[in-house]
Tab-separated table of C-alpha atoms in Angstrom:
chain	number	residue	atom	x	y	z
A	1	MET	CA	-228.864	27.019	-64.439
A	2	GLN	CA	-225.689	25.120	-63.618
A	3	LEU	CA	-223.746	27.391	-65.965
A	4	ASP	CA	-225.112	30.494	-64.185
A	5	TRP	CA	-223.967	29.159	-60.833
A	6	LEU	CA	-220.557	28.436	-62.356
A	7	HIS	CA	-220.293	32.002	-63.603
A	8	PHE	CA	-221.395	33.311	-60.213
A	9	GLY	CA	-218.824	31.156	-58.426
A	10	THR	CA	-216.109	32.390	-60.796
A	11	LEU	CA	-217.027	36.014	-60.117
A	12	VAL	CA	-216.955	35.435	-56.372
A	13	ALA	CA	-213.562	33.726	-56.622
A	14	CYS	CA	-212.174	36.572	-58.749
A	15	ALA	CA	-213.480	39.113	-56.235
A	16	HIS	CA	-211.715	37.325	-53.391
A	17	VAL	CA	-208.457	37.097	-55.369
A	18	LEU	CA	-208.631	40.812	-56.153
A	19	GLY	CA	-209.485	41.453	-52.519
A	20	ILE	CA	-206.331	39.659	-51.412
A	21	PHE	CA	-204.180	41.687	-53.804
A	22	ALA	CA	-205.869	44.922	-52.652
A	23	ALA	CA	-205.353	43.905	-49.010
A	24	CYS	CA	-201.630	43.437	-49.674
A	25	HIS	CA	-201.578	46.887	-51.291
A	26	ALA	CA	-203.344	48.381	-48.252
A	27	ILE	CA	-200.836	46.816	-45.872
A	28	LEU	CA	-197.936	48.252	-47.888
A	29	TYR	CA	-199.262	51.745	-48.545
A	30	THR	CA	-201.867	52.737	-45.935
A	31	ARG	CA	-200.253	55.283	-43.657
A	32	THR	CA	-201.522	53.991	-40.289
A	33	SER	CA	-201.658	50.472	-38.900
A	34	GLN	CA	-205.306	50.962	-37.868
A	35	GLY	CA	-206.253	51.949	-41.392
A	36	ALA	CA	-204.232	49.112	-42.909
A	37	ILE	CA	-205.913	46.540	-40.673
A	38	ALA	CA	-209.391	47.955	-41.346
A	39	TRP	CA	-208.908	47.862	-45.109
A	40	ALA	CA	-207.134	44.486	-45.195
A	41	VAL	CA	-209.752	42.678	-43.099
A	42	SER	CA	-212.681	44.160	-45.022
A	43	LEU	CA	-211.063	43.532	-48.427
A	44	ILE	CA	-210.447	39.879	-47.625
A	45	ALA	CA	-213.747	39.232	-45.855
A	46	MET	CA	-216.079	41.354	-48.016
A	47	PRO	CA	-214.289	42.178	-51.295
A	48	HIS	CA	-217.574	42.558	-53.203
A	49	LEU	CA	-218.474	45.458	-50.865
A	50	THR	CA	-215.092	47.096	-50.308
A	51	LEU	CA	-213.114	46.831	-53.564
A	52	VAL	CA	-214.845	49.804	-55.194
A	53	PRO	CA	-214.589	52.058	-52.094
A	54	TYR	CA	-210.909	51.139	-51.789
A	55	LEU	CA	-210.357	52.173	-55.408
A	56	PHE	CA	-211.674	55.654	-54.588
A	57	LEU	CA	-210.601	56.105	-50.969
A	58	GLY	CA	-207.906	53.576	-50.154
A	59	ARG	CA	-204.661	55.352	-50.908
A	60	SER	CA	-203.252	57.574	-48.161
A	61	ARG	CA	-199.828	58.348	-49.624
A	62	PHE	CA	-199.749	60.829	-52.477
A	63	LYS	CA	-196.571	59.475	-54.024
A	64	GLY	CA	-197.216	61.085	-57.400
A	65	TYR	CA	-197.034	64.506	-55.802
A	66	VAL	CA	-193.804	63.610	-53.989
A	67	ASP	CA	-192.183	62.478	-57.244
A	68	ALA	CA	-193.377	65.617	-59.030
A	69	ARG	CA	-191.804	67.804	-56.360
A	70	ARG	CA	-188.439	66.116	-56.826
A	71	VAL	CA	-188.466	66.345	-60.610
A	72	GLU	CA	-190.410	69.492	-61.420
A	73	TYR	CA	-189.819	71.929	-58.579
A	74	GLU	CA	-186.275	72.932	-59.504
A	75	ALA	CA	-187.820	76.022	-61.093
A	76	ILE	CA	-188.962	77.351	-57.710
A	77	GLN	CA	-186.183	76.172	-55.415
A	78	ASP	CA	-184.557	79.600	-55.229
A	79	LEU	CA	-187.854	81.085	-54.080
A	80	ARG	CA	-188.230	78.414	-51.374
A	81	LEU	CA	-184.631	78.871	-50.192
A	82	ASP	CA	-185.271	82.563	-49.673
A	83	LEU	CA	-188.123	81.678	-47.337
A	84	VAL	CA	-186.776	78.718	-45.387
A	85	ASN	CA	-183.064	79.370	-44.849
A	86	ASN	CA	-183.675	82.035	-42.223
A	87	ILE	CA	-184.934	79.918	-39.327
A	88	HIS	CA	-184.357	82.041	-36.261
A	89	GLN	CA	-181.820	80.949	-33.709
A	90	LYS	CA	-182.669	80.924	-30.005
A	91	SER	CA	-180.646	84.095	-29.460
A	92	ASP	CA	-182.906	85.950	-31.901
A	93	LEU	CA	-186.061	85.134	-29.972
A	94	ILE	CA	-185.109	84.788	-26.334
A	95	ASP	CA	-185.937	88.418	-25.533
A	96	ASN	CA	-189.441	88.184	-27.015
A	97	ASP	CA	-191.857	87.497	-24.161
A	98	PRO	CA	-194.733	85.741	-26.015
A	99	VAL	CA	-192.293	83.584	-27.992
A	100	ASN	CA	-190.420	82.746	-24.832
A	101	GLN	CA	-193.667	81.804	-23.065
A	102	LEU	CA	-194.712	79.508	-25.882
A	103	GLY	CA	-191.271	77.943	-25.827
A	104	ILE	CA	-188.203	78.402	-28.017
A	105	GLN	CA	-188.014	74.651	-28.552
A	106	THR	CA	-191.620	74.574	-29.756
A	107	ILE	CA	-190.969	77.432	-32.187
A	108	THR	CA	-187.815	75.774	-33.506
A	109	ALA	CA	-189.584	72.444	-33.940
A	110	LEU	CA	-192.506	74.021	-35.804
A	111	SER	CA	-190.161	75.977	-38.079
A	112	LEU	CA	-188.319	72.793	-38.990
A	113	LEU	CA	-191.576	70.881	-39.378
A	114	ALA	CA	-193.041	73.536	-41.691
A	115	ARG	CA	-189.733	74.066	-43.532
A	116	MET	CA	-190.299	77.811	-43.184
A	117	SER	CA	-188.978	80.275	-40.664
A	118	LEU	CA	-190.881	82.133	-37.999
A	119	SER	CA	-191.704	85.515	-39.529
A	120	THR	CA	-191.582	88.774	-37.555
A	121	GLY	CA	-193.136	92.212	-38.067
A	122	ASN	CA	-196.614	91.080	-39.154
A	123	HIS	CA	-200.149	92.193	-38.395
A	124	VAL	CA	-203.166	89.850	-38.296
A	125	ARG	CA	-206.817	90.662	-37.689
A	126	THR	CA	-209.728	88.292	-37.209
A	127	LEU	CA	-212.697	88.252	-39.563
A	128	VAL	CA	-215.661	86.741	-37.768
A	129	ASN	CA	-218.251	85.142	-40.050
A	130	GLY	CA	-218.973	85.533	-43.741
A	131	GLU	CA	-220.019	89.156	-43.940
A	132	ALA	CA	-216.720	90.465	-42.561
A	133	THR	CA	-214.660	87.909	-44.491
A	134	PHE	CA	-216.124	88.470	-47.957
A	135	SER	CA	-216.233	92.228	-47.483
A	136	ALA	CA	-212.521	92.336	-46.596
A	137	ILE	CA	-211.517	89.950	-49.401
A	138	PHE	CA	-213.508	91.781	-52.076
A	139	ASP	CA	-212.211	95.168	-50.899
A	140	ALA	CA	-208.625	93.914	-51.083
A	141	ILE	CA	-209.147	92.494	-54.586
A	142	ASN	CA	-210.731	95.752	-55.746
A	143	ALA	CA	-207.602	97.574	-54.525
A	144	ALA	CA	-205.185	95.201	-56.301
A	145	ARG	CA	-202.581	96.856	-58.518
A	146	TYR	CA	-200.491	93.952	-59.833
A	147	TYR	CA	-201.826	90.453	-59.131
A	148	VAL	CA	-204.378	88.386	-57.258
A	149	LEU	CA	-203.896	84.739	-56.260
A	150	ILE	CA	-207.040	82.881	-55.150
A	151	GLN	CA	-207.501	79.299	-54.000
A	152	PHE	CA	-210.602	77.675	-52.509
A	153	PHE	CA	-211.716	74.121	-51.885
A	154	ILE	CA	-215.315	74.949	-52.833
A	155	ILE	CA	-216.474	77.603	-55.280
A	156	ARG	CA	-220.192	77.744	-56.003
A	157	ALA	CA	-221.900	79.522	-58.880
A	158	ASP	CA	-224.341	81.317	-56.597
A	159	ILE	CA	-224.662	84.930	-55.475
A	160	VAL	CA	-221.289	84.938	-53.691
A	161	GLY	CA	-219.580	83.062	-56.508
A	162	ASP	CA	-221.006	85.460	-59.085
A	163	MET	CA	-219.718	88.426	-57.078
A	164	LEU	CA	-216.242	86.896	-57.028
A	165	ARG	CA	-216.371	86.150	-60.770
A	166	ASP	CA	-217.413	89.693	-61.665
A	167	ILE	CA	-214.743	91.282	-59.457
A	168	LEU	CA	-211.997	89.075	-60.892
A	169	ILE	CA	-213.026	89.784	-64.481
A	170	ALA	CA	-213.124	93.516	-63.748
A	171	LYS	CA	-209.620	93.446	-62.244
A	172	ALA	CA	-208.264	91.409	-65.150
A	173	ALA	CA	-209.710	94.014	-67.517
A	174	GLN	CA	-207.644	96.636	-65.642
A	175	GLY	CA	-204.456	94.702	-66.368
A	176	VAL	CA	-204.172	92.937	-62.990
A	177	ARG	CA	-202.921	89.348	-63.316
A	178	VAL	CA	-205.505	87.033	-61.751
A	179	HIS	CA	-204.898	83.360	-60.947
A	180	LEU	CA	-207.749	81.192	-59.609
A	181	LEU	CA	-207.231	77.626	-58.324
A	182	TYR	CA	-210.082	75.381	-57.190
A	183	ASP	CA	-210.246	71.766	-56.050
A	184	SER	CA	-211.620	69.443	-58.722
A	185	VAL	CA	-213.698	67.400	-56.254
A	186	GLY	CA	-214.696	70.100	-53.779
A	187	SER	CA	-215.970	72.236	-56.689
A	188	ILE	CA	-217.189	69.329	-58.799
A	189	ASP	CA	-220.540	71.000	-59.494
A	190	LEU	CA	-218.993	74.274	-60.695
A	191	PRO	CA	-220.572	74.876	-64.125
A	192	VAL	CA	-218.428	74.986	-67.242
A	193	ALA	CA	-220.091	78.275	-68.162
A	194	TYR	CA	-218.777	79.847	-64.953
A	195	LEU	CA	-215.208	78.823	-65.761
A	196	SER	CA	-215.576	79.820	-69.398
A	197	ALA	CA	-216.690	83.310	-68.413
A	198	LEU	CA	-213.608	83.725	-66.214
A	199	ARG	CA	-211.259	82.533	-68.954
A	200	ALA	CA	-212.956	84.768	-71.500
A	201	GLY	CA	-212.310	87.626	-69.091
A	202	SER	CA	-208.537	86.872	-69.028
A	203	VAL	CA	-208.600	85.188	-65.609
A	204	GLU	CA	-206.248	82.204	-65.432
A	205	VAL	CA	-208.292	79.348	-63.965
A	206	HIS	CA	-207.144	75.808	-63.151
A	207	ALA	CA	-208.321	72.870	-61.087
A	208	PHE	CA	-206.140	71.211	-58.474
A	209	THR	CA	-206.448	67.556	-59.386
A	210	THR	CA	-204.510	64.495	-58.287
A	211	ASN	CA	-205.133	62.301	-61.321
A	212	ARG	CA	-202.198	63.281	-63.503
A	213	ARG	CA	-201.139	59.640	-63.173
A	214	PHE	CA	-203.443	56.693	-63.881
A	215	ILE	CA	-202.788	55.290	-60.409
A	216	HIS	CA	-204.729	58.271	-59.019
A	217	ARG	CA	-207.395	58.236	-61.736
A	218	PHE	CA	-210.241	57.230	-59.429
A	219	GLN	CA	-208.859	58.753	-56.257
A	220	LEU	CA	-211.075	60.941	-54.072
A	221	ASN	CA	-208.436	61.458	-51.388
A	222	PHE	CA	-205.677	64.091	-51.504
A	223	ARG	CA	-208.020	67.041	-51.760
A	224	ASN	CA	-206.671	70.582	-51.620
A	225	HIS	CA	-208.658	71.959	-48.703
A	226	ARG	CA	-206.743	75.251	-48.457
A	227	LYS	CA	-208.422	78.651	-48.672
A	228	ILE	CA	-205.898	81.291	-49.735
A	229	VAL	CA	-206.192	84.788	-51.173
A	230	VAL	CA	-203.068	86.889	-51.788
A	231	VAL	CA	-203.176	90.430	-53.207
A	232	ASP	CA	-199.975	92.044	-54.531
A	233	GLY	CA	-197.864	90.075	-52.045
A	234	GLU	CA	-198.936	92.575	-49.375
A	235	CYS	CA	-202.185	91.170	-48.034
A	236	ALA	CA	-203.349	87.570	-47.548
A	237	PHE	CA	-206.451	85.808	-46.270
A	238	ILE	CA	-206.765	82.271	-44.908
A	239	GLY	CA	-209.353	80.527	-42.758
A	240	GLY	CA	-212.456	78.370	-42.928
A	241	HIS	CA	-214.651	80.117	-45.498
A	242	ASN	CA	-215.177	78.848	-49.019
A	243	ILE	CA	-217.075	80.663	-51.767
A	244	GLY	CA	-220.779	79.967	-51.353
A	245	ILE	CA	-224.016	81.427	-50.063
A	246	GLU	CA	-224.122	78.990	-47.130
A	247	TYR	CA	-221.198	80.896	-45.588
A	248	LEU	CA	-223.536	83.889	-45.361
A	249	GLY	CA	-226.312	81.834	-43.780
A	250	GLY	CA	-227.969	80.935	-47.086
A	251	LYS	CA	-228.568	77.283	-46.125
A	252	PRO	CA	-231.455	77.296	-43.621
A	253	SER	CA	-230.711	73.866	-42.137
A	254	LEU	CA	-227.247	75.072	-41.049
A	255	SER	CA	-227.894	78.785	-40.571
A	256	PRO	CA	-226.447	80.865	-39.023
A	257	TRP	CA	-223.052	79.646	-40.220
A	258	ARG	CA	-220.210	80.277	-37.742
A	259	ASP	CA	-216.744	80.617	-39.238
A	260	THR	CA	-213.498	82.545	-38.844
A	261	HIS	CA	-210.999	83.922	-41.345
A	262	ILE	CA	-207.949	86.146	-40.834
A	263	GLU	CA	-206.420	89.006	-42.794
A	264	VAL	CA	-202.617	88.983	-42.781
A	265	ARG	CA	-200.109	91.707	-43.628
A	266	GLY	CA	-196.335	91.712	-43.410
A	267	PRO	CA	-193.451	89.470	-44.507
A	268	VAL	CA	-195.365	86.244	-43.769
A	269	VAL	CA	-197.648	87.045	-46.716
A	270	LYS	CA	-194.859	85.960	-49.083
A	271	GLN	CA	-194.682	82.600	-47.303
A	272	ILE	CA	-198.430	82.127	-47.683
A	273	GLU	CA	-198.001	83.147	-51.299
A	274	PHE	CA	-195.389	80.450	-51.783
A	275	VAL	CA	-197.858	77.773	-50.648
A	276	PHE	CA	-200.131	78.917	-53.469
A	277	VAL	CA	-197.194	78.939	-55.892
A	278	GLU	CA	-196.443	75.278	-55.107
A	279	ASP	CA	-200.045	74.265	-55.699
A	280	TRP	CA	-200.328	76.324	-58.869
A	281	PHE	CA	-197.112	74.831	-60.209
A	282	TRP	CA	-198.453	71.334	-59.566
A	283	ALA	CA	-201.668	72.142	-61.458
A	284	THR	CA	-200.120	73.985	-64.400
A	285	GLN	CA	-196.328	73.353	-64.482
A	286	ARG	CA	-196.009	77.123	-64.701
A	287	LEU	CA	-195.259	79.828	-62.167
A	288	PRO	CA	-197.950	82.425	-61.458
A	289	TYR	CA	-197.129	86.097	-61.859
A	290	THR	CA	-195.810	87.587	-58.624
A	291	THR	CA	-193.481	90.396	-57.567
A	292	SER	CA	-190.636	90.316	-55.089
A	293	SER	CA	-191.367	93.673	-53.486
A	294	ILE	CA	-193.565	94.042	-50.436
A	295	ARG	CA	-194.803	97.173	-48.720
A	296	PRO	CA	-193.388	97.424	-45.176
A	297	CYS	CA	-195.769	96.577	-42.346
A	298	ASP	CA	-195.525	98.134	-38.893
A	299	GLY	CA	-196.908	95.025	-37.196
A	300	ASN	CA	-195.312	93.360	-34.194
A	301	MET	CA	-196.701	89.832	-34.486
A	302	HIS	CA	-194.641	86.653	-34.930
A	303	CYS	CA	-196.223	84.262	-37.425
A	304	GLN	CA	-195.500	80.674	-38.431
A	305	VAL	CA	-197.015	79.184	-41.597
A	306	ILE	CA	-197.890	75.498	-41.308
A	307	ALA	CA	-198.669	74.104	-44.754
A	308	SER	CA	-199.356	70.376	-44.669
A	309	GLY	CA	-200.400	67.567	-46.969
A	310	PRO	CA	-200.204	63.867	-47.800
A	311	ALA	CA	-196.937	64.350	-49.672
A	312	ASP	CA	-195.066	65.481	-46.545
A	313	ARG	CA	-192.350	63.233	-45.193
A	314	GLN	CA	-193.624	63.983	-41.704
A	315	GLU	CA	-197.301	64.034	-40.737
A	316	THR	CA	-197.091	67.811	-40.528
A	317	CYS	CA	-200.671	68.669	-39.590
A	318	LEU	CA	-200.925	65.954	-36.939
A	319	LEU	CA	-197.600	66.945	-35.377
A	320	PHE	CA	-198.641	70.600	-35.375
A	321	PHE	CA	-201.736	69.768	-33.316
A	322	VAL	CA	-199.711	67.582	-30.943
A	323	ALA	CA	-197.018	70.256	-30.517
A	324	SER	CA	-199.642	72.937	-29.875
A	325	ILE	CA	-201.329	70.842	-27.184
A	326	HIS	CA	-198.033	69.953	-25.501
A	327	ALA	CA	-197.029	73.644	-25.495
A	328	ALA	CA	-200.086	74.643	-23.437
A	329	ARG	CA	-199.536	75.362	-19.759
A	330	GLU	CA	-202.811	77.086	-18.827
A	331	ARG	CA	-205.345	76.354	-21.561
A	332	ILE	CA	-205.790	74.796	-24.984
A	333	TRP	CA	-209.060	75.626	-26.728
A	334	ILE	CA	-209.822	74.049	-30.097
A	335	THR	CA	-212.783	74.596	-32.416
A	336	SER	CA	-213.523	72.207	-35.273
A	337	PRO	CA	-216.606	71.141	-37.228
A	338	TYR	CA	-215.439	67.516	-37.083
A	339	LEU	CA	-214.144	65.594	-34.065
A	340	ILE	CA	-212.276	62.497	-35.303
A	341	PRO	CA	-209.024	62.781	-33.320
A	342	ASP	CA	-205.967	60.685	-33.961
A	343	GLU	CA	-204.826	58.599	-30.980
A	344	ALA	CA	-201.751	60.836	-30.661
A	345	VAL	CA	-203.946	63.940	-30.397
A	346	PHE	CA	-206.329	62.252	-27.956
A	347	SER	CA	-203.370	61.217	-25.798
A	348	ALA	CA	-201.912	64.726	-25.888
A	349	LEU	CA	-205.259	66.186	-24.790
A	350	ARG	CA	-205.545	63.683	-21.932
A	351	LEU	CA	-202.035	64.530	-20.759
A	352	ALA	CA	-202.887	68.235	-20.899
A	353	VAL	CA	-205.839	67.599	-18.580
A	354	MET	CA	-203.520	65.759	-16.197
A	355	ARG	CA	-201.180	68.780	-16.212
A	356	GLY	CA	-204.072	70.944	-15.033
A	357	VAL	CA	-204.585	72.640	-18.413
A	358	ASP	CA	-208.040	73.995	-19.262
A	359	VAL	CA	-208.846	71.775	-22.263
A	360	ARG	CA	-211.926	72.664	-24.301
A	361	VAL	CA	-213.129	71.516	-27.717
A	362	LEU	CA	-216.004	73.261	-29.479
A	363	ILE	CA	-217.959	71.312	-32.125
A	364	PRO	CA	-221.302	71.785	-33.923
A	365	SER	CA	-224.675	70.679	-32.625
A	366	ARG	CA	-225.938	70.415	-36.216
A	367	ARG	CA	-224.646	67.991	-38.822
A	368	ASP	CA	-223.596	68.426	-42.420
A	369	HIS	CA	-222.161	64.873	-42.816
A	370	ILE	CA	-224.132	62.190	-40.999
A	371	VAL	CA	-221.361	59.566	-40.679
A	372	VAL	CA	-218.832	62.099	-39.400
A	373	PHE	CA	-221.396	63.547	-37.005
A	374	GLU	CA	-222.236	60.160	-35.479
A	375	ALA	CA	-218.559	59.234	-35.097
A	376	SER	CA	-217.903	62.639	-33.506
A	377	ARG	CA	-220.638	61.975	-30.925
A	378	LEU	CA	-218.836	58.839	-29.770
A	379	TYR	CA	-215.435	60.551	-29.637
A	380	ALA	CA	-217.022	63.378	-27.647
A	381	HIS	CA	-218.290	60.839	-25.095
A	382	ASP	CA	-214.820	59.273	-24.747
A	383	MET	CA	-213.163	62.667	-24.363
A	384	VAL	CA	-215.598	63.861	-21.711
A	385	HIS	CA	-214.830	60.781	-19.644
A	386	ALA	CA	-211.132	61.659	-19.984
A	387	GLY	CA	-211.785	65.058	-18.391
A	388	ILE	CA	-211.823	67.040	-21.644
A	389	GLN	CA	-214.575	69.649	-21.861
A	390	ILE	CA	-216.613	69.283	-25.054
A	391	PHE	CA	-219.129	71.958	-26.083
A	392	ARG	CA	-221.691	71.946	-28.884
A	393	TYR	CA	-222.343	75.269	-30.608
A	394	ARG	CA	-226.087	75.895	-30.405
A	395	PRO	CA	-227.158	78.687	-32.859
A	396	GLY	CA	-226.071	77.103	-36.170
A	397	PHE	CA	-223.354	75.116	-37.905
A	398	LEU	CA	-219.851	75.740	-36.547
A	399	HIS	CA	-217.163	75.497	-39.239
A	400	GLN	CA	-214.254	77.516	-37.834
A	401	LYS	CA	-210.813	75.968	-37.287
A	402	VAL	CA	-209.103	77.750	-34.405
A	403	ILE	CA	-206.551	76.776	-31.754
A	404	LEU	CA	-205.834	78.961	-28.707
A	405	ILE	CA	-202.700	78.255	-26.664
A	406	ASP	CA	-202.639	79.911	-23.232
A	407	SER	CA	-202.718	83.700	-23.643
A	408	VAL	CA	-199.735	83.900	-25.974
A	409	ALA	CA	-200.622	82.233	-29.298
A	410	ALA	CA	-203.488	81.266	-31.580
A	411	ALA	CA	-203.744	79.462	-34.902
A	412	VAL	CA	-206.385	79.911	-37.608
A	413	GLY	CA	-206.684	78.127	-40.931
A	414	SER	CA	-208.298	75.267	-42.807
A	415	ALA	CA	-207.360	72.146	-40.800
A	416	ASN	CA	-210.023	70.174	-38.948
A	417	LEU	CA	-209.560	67.899	-35.956
A	418	ASP	CA	-209.828	64.730	-38.065
A	419	ASN	CA	-207.783	62.163	-39.943
A	420	ARG	CA	-208.610	63.703	-43.318
A	421	SER	CA	-206.873	66.947	-42.351
A	422	PHE	CA	-204.080	65.135	-40.512
A	423	ARG	CA	-203.154	62.829	-43.404
A	424	LEU	CA	-205.274	63.119	-46.556
A	425	ASN	CA	-205.860	66.811	-47.339
A	426	PHE	CA	-203.612	69.720	-48.231
A	427	GLU	CA	-204.154	72.269	-45.446
A	428	ILE	CA	-202.753	75.562	-44.193
A	429	MET	CA	-202.708	77.034	-40.685
A	430	LEU	CA	-201.130	80.246	-39.441
A	431	LEU	CA	-199.799	80.340	-35.885
A	432	ILE	CA	-199.728	83.880	-34.473
A	433	VAL	CA	-197.517	84.323	-31.417
A	434	ASN	CA	-198.758	87.537	-29.867
A	435	SER	CA	-200.521	88.107	-26.553
A	436	THR	CA	-202.826	90.847	-27.890
A	437	PHE	CA	-204.027	88.648	-30.739
A	438	ALA	CA	-204.418	85.668	-28.398
A	439	LEU	CA	-206.603	87.725	-26.070
A	440	GLU	CA	-208.717	88.822	-29.042
A	441	VAL	CA	-209.225	85.191	-30.070
A	442	SER	CA	-209.964	84.309	-26.459
A	443	ALA	CA	-212.733	86.911	-26.298
A	444	MET	CA	-214.168	85.636	-29.579
A	445	LEU	CA	-214.231	82.026	-28.351
A	446	GLU	CA	-215.717	82.986	-24.978
A	447	VAL	CA	-218.722	84.357	-26.874
A	448	ASP	CA	-218.961	81.054	-28.769
A	449	PHE	CA	-218.756	79.002	-25.573
A	450	ALA	CA	-221.485	81.129	-24.027
A	451	LEU	CA	-223.720	80.077	-26.947
A	452	SER	CA	-222.862	76.404	-26.513
A	453	ASP	CA	-223.990	73.474	-24.388
A	454	PRO	CA	-221.503	71.184	-22.600
A	455	VAL	CA	-221.610	67.494	-23.435
A	456	GLN	CA	-222.649	65.641	-20.284
A	457	ALA	CA	-220.956	62.483	-19.017
A	458	ASN	CA	-224.268	60.557	-18.909
A	459	GLU	CA	-225.315	61.497	-22.440
A	460	TYR	CA	-224.120	58.215	-23.951
A	461	GLN	CA	-226.127	56.098	-21.519
A	462	GLN	CA	-229.246	58.111	-22.307
A	463	THR	CA	-228.821	57.581	-26.050
A	464	PRO	CA	-231.099	54.921	-27.621
A	465	ALA	CA	-229.404	51.585	-28.343
A	466	TRP	CA	-229.828	51.918	-32.121
A	467	ARG	CA	-228.134	55.316	-32.035
A	468	ARG	CA	-225.227	53.964	-29.982
A	469	MET	CA	-224.776	51.183	-32.537
A	470	ALA	CA	-224.798	53.755	-35.359
A	471	MET	CA	-222.136	55.770	-33.553
A	472	HIS	CA	-219.866	52.738	-33.171
A	473	VAL	CA	-220.335	51.690	-36.800
A	474	ALA	CA	-219.568	55.257	-37.943
A	475	ARG	CA	-216.349	55.277	-35.915
A	476	LEU	CA	-215.148	52.215	-37.843
A	477	PHE	CA	-214.722	54.553	-40.801
A	478	SER	CA	-212.500	56.991	-38.854
A	479	PRO	CA	-209.369	56.343	-40.978
A	480	ILE	CA	-211.101	57.742	-44.067
A	481	LEU	CA	-213.417	60.364	-42.502
C-alpha cells in the first residue's frame, strides 16, 4: 500500500514538473497574453487535466509552415511576384467613387496586409444557400476545359459528396486535370474508399495536414478552413459552404441551413488560384497544373483577396476585421455562426457605435457546438450593453460569413468572428468594392434580419443562474474556440 502511494506521489510530481515546462512553453509561444496566462495558470495548477489538451490545442504559431515557406517556396516566387508587385497607387484609384468612399488609405493598407494588389475589372455574384451554390459549382466544373482546383475544409461521403466525386472523375476521364485538397481533421471521417475511387479515376487528391514535423504530430490547431473552387483560371467560388448534405438542409436539427457563397470572374480569379497553389504546394511539394491565360471579363468591380493564417507575420484576419469596422461611416453589418470577438474587434465595434455607425451582428439561434454557443451568448450580452445590435437568426442554423461596409463594399468568405479564424485557421475572404454589389448584399441581409430576433438587454438577468455560470465557464476557453 505504501509503495502504491509512493508511485502515485511520483506520478503527481512528474505531472507538475511537466506542467511547469509546458507553462514555460505556453508563455514563449502562445500568440496572445490572455491565452498564455490561461494556459500557464491551468498547466501549473491542474497539469493532470490540462497537459493532454495543451498537447493537441496549445500551439498558436505554425512555425513549421513559416519555415517551409522560406525554404520551399522559391519554385512559386515568380508567380507571387506577378500578383503582388502591382499594388495600385493613390492616383490610380482616386477617381473611382466606391474606392474613394471606402478610403484610399484603407485599400492601400489591406493590399499591403494581404500582400496582393487590389484587382480591377471583375464580376461577382452572390449564391444564397446550398442549392444555388452547388448548382453553380457543378455547372462550372462540367464546363471545365483544362483544369479544376478544389479545396474544402469538410468533404462528406454523402449524396452531395458522391455527386462531386462522380463529376470530378468524369472530368478527369475527359482529360481535364483535377486537383482536390481537403483538411485532414475537418474531413477526418472521409472513407478511404471515397479517396481511392477518386485516385483510381485520375483525380489528384491530397490532405492538408500540419504534422509534417513531429512537433505538430498531435496538433489539432492550424486547420485549413478555406473553401475554394477554381475552374480554368476563369471562374472561382469561395464562401461558407462545405461539401455535405447538411448544407442542403439534410440535418433536421439545424435545418434550414443558411449560408452564402460567391461566384467570381475576372483577374482576381488568378489571385484566388494562387492561394490554392500555396496550400497545394505545402501538401505535395509540387505545383498543380494551371494556365497563365484568362478569358477577359467585362466586370467593373474592384476586389481584394484576403488570405490569412497562423503563419502570417501579421494577424491578417484580425486586422482585416478591424480595418473593415474602422472604415465604416454609416453601417457595419457582420454575420457569423460564432461570436467570440477579439478585444481589438470588440473595441472597434464599440467605437463604431460611438461614431453613430449602424452596427449589427447576426448570429444563429441554434447551436452546433455547445461550448462556442454558450460563450457566444455571453459575448452577445456584453455587446448589446455596448450599444451593438445583436440578432439571432430564427429559421435554422446560420453559417454565412459576410461583412457589409456602408453602401460601398462587402466581403464574403470563410472567416468567422472568433479567435480560431483570427489566429488559428487558414482562411480566405474577398472584399468587393462596388456599390451595386453592396446594395445586393444589403438586400440579402435585410431579409435575414427580418427573420431574426434582437437580443434584449435584460436577457442575461432572466437567464437561470446555472446557465449564466455555464456561459462564463465557456468563455474561459475563448482563446482556443
